[in-house]
Coordinates of C-alpha atoms in Angstrom, one line a residue:
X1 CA 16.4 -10.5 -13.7
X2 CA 15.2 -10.7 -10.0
X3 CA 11.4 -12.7 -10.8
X4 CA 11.0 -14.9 -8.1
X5 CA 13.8 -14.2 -6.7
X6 CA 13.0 -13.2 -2.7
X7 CA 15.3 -10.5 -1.2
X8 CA 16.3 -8.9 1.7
X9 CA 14.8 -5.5 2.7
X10 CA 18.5 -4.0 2.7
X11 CA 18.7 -5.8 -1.3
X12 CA 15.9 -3.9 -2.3
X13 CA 16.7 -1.1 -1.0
X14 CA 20.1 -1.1 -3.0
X15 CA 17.5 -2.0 -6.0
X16 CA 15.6 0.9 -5.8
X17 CA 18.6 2.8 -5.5
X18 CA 21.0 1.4 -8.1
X19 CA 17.5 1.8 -10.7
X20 CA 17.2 5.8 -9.6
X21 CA 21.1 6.1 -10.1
X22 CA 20.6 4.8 -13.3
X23 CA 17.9 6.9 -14.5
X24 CA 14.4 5.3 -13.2
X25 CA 12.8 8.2 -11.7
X26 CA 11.0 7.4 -8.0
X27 CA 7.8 8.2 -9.6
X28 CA 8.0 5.7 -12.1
X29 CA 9.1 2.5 -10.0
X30 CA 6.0 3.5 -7.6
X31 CA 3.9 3.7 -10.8
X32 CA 5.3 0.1 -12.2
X33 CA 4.7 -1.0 -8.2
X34 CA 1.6 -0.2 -8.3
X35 CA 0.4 -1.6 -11.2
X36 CA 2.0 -5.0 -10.4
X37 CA 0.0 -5.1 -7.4
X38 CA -3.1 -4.5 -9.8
X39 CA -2.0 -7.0 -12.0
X40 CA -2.1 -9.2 -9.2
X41 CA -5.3 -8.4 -7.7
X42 CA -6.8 -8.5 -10.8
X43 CA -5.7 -11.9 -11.9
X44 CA -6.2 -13.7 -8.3
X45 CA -9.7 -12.0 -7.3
X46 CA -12.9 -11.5 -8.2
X47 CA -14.0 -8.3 -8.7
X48 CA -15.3 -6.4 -5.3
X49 CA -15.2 -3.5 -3.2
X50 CA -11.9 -2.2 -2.1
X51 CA -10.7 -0.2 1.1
X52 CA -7.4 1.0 0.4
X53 CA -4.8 1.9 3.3
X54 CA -2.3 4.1 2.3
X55 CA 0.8 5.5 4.8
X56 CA 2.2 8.1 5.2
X57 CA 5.6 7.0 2.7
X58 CA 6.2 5.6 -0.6
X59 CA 4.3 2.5 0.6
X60 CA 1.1 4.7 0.5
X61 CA 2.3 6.1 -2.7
X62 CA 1.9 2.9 -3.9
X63 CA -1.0 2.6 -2.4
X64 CA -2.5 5.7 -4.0
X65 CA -1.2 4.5 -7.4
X66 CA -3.3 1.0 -7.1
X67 CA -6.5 3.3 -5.9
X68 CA -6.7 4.7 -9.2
X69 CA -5.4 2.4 -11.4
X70 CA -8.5 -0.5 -9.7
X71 CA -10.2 2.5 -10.0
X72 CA -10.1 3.0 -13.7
X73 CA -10.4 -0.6 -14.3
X74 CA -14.0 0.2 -12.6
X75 CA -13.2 -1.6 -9.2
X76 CA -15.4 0.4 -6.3
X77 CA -12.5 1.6 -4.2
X78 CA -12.2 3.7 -1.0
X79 CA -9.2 5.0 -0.1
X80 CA -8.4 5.5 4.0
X81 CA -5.0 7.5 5.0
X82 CA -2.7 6.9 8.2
X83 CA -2.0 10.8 8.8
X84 CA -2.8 13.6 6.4
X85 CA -1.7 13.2 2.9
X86 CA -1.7 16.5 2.6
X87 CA 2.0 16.3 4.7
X88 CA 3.2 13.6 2.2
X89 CA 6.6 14.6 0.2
X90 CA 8.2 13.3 -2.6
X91 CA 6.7 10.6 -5.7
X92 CA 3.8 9.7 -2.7
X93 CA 2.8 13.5 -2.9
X94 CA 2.2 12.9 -7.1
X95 CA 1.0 9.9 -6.7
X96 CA -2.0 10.9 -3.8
X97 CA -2.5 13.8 -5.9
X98 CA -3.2 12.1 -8.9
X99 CA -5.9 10.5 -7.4
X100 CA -9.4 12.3 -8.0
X101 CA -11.2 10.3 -5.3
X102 CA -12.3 10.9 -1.6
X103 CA -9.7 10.1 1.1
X104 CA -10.8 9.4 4.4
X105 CA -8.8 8.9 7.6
X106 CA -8.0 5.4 9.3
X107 CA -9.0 6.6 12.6
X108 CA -12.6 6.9 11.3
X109 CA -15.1 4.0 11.0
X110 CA -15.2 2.5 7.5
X111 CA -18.5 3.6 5.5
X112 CA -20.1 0.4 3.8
X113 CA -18.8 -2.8 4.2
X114 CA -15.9 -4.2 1.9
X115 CA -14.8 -7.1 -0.2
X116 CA -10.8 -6.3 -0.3
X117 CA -8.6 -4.6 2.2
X118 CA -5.1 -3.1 0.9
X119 CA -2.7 -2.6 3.4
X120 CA -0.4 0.2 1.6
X121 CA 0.5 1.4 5.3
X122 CA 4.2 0.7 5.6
X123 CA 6.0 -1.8 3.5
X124 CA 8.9 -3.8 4.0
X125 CA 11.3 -0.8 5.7
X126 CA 8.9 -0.6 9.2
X127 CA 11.7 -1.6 12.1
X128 CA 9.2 -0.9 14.7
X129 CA 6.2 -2.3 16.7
X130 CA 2.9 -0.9 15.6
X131 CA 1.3 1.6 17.7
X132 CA -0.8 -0.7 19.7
X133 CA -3.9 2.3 18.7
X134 CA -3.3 1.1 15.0
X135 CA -2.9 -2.2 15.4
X136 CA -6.3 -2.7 17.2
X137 CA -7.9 -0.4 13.8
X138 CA -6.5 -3.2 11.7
X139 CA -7.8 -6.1 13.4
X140 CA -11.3 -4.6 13.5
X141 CA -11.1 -3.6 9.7
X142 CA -9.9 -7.3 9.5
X143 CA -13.0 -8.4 11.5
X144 CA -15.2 -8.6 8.6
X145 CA -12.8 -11.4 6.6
X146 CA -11.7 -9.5 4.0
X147 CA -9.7 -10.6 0.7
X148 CA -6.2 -9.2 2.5
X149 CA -3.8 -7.8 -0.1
X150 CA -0.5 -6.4 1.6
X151 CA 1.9 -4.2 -0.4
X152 CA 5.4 -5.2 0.4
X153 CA 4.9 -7.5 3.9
X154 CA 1.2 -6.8 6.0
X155 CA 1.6 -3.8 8.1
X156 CA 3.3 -4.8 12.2
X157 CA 5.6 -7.8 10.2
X158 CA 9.4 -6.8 10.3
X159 CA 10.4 -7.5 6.4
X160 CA 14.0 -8.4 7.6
X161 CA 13.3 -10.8 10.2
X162 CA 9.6 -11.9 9.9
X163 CA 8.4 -10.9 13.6
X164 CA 5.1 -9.9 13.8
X165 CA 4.4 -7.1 16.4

């Protein structure tokens, strides 16, 4: 059992992968990621209006999978995409296209204000600085001191050495 337990973005990799060789299908360990994050958001905040970030990966999948689960629970949510989810492959693809609401782009200004910003952009696996475009949309989405919930590690933190770009 691996509760609490803090690992390494190279262990959890070989997690994911050792759990699909054994039978856990993609989709479902983006499903179960999802709804721990809706667990958690649920349990640690008061009910309020979301803005979702989802990416152009499995992080976004996970992100899409916590848009409509908050969703159902009757949470206002909005959902903004890096890119066009349209070009997503794989379990992010089911997971965006299982959910029936309105996606917007991140490039465009956020309609209504918000209580809750998910960042479901990259996840632990982003190696790279964050286009400097980007990282000046977060900070003004940030502006407004949002409750920040980050799937994985907040979007621009390397998950394997903690540097923040």
């Amino acid at each position: 059992m691996l509760c609490g337990t803090v690992l390494s973005t190279q262990a959890m990799a070989q997690v994911d992968r050792a759990a699909i060789a054994a039978g856990i299908s993609g989709a479902r360990l983006m499903e179960n990621a999802g709804a721990g994050v809706v667990r958690a958001i649920t349990g640690r905040l008061s009910p309020g209006r979301v803005l979702l970030l989802c990416g152009p990966g499995n992080n976004g999948g996970d992100g899409y999978v916590i848009a409509r689960r908050l969703a159902a629970a009757g949470w206002p949510v909005r959902v903004a995409a890096l890119g066009d989810p349209a070009r997503l492959k794989g379990d992010a693809a089911l997971a965006a296209a299982r959910w029936n609401g309105p996606i917007g782009r991140l490039t465009e200004p956020a309609a209504g204000s918000f209580d809750i910003l998910v960042d479901a952009l990259f996840g632990a696996g982003l190696d790279r600085p964050l286009d400097p475009a980007l990282g000046a949309r977060l900070h003004e989405l940030a502006a407004g001191r949002p409750q920040v919930v980050a799937v994985d590690v907040p979007s621009g933190v390397d998950g394997t050495t903690g540097t923040v770009s």
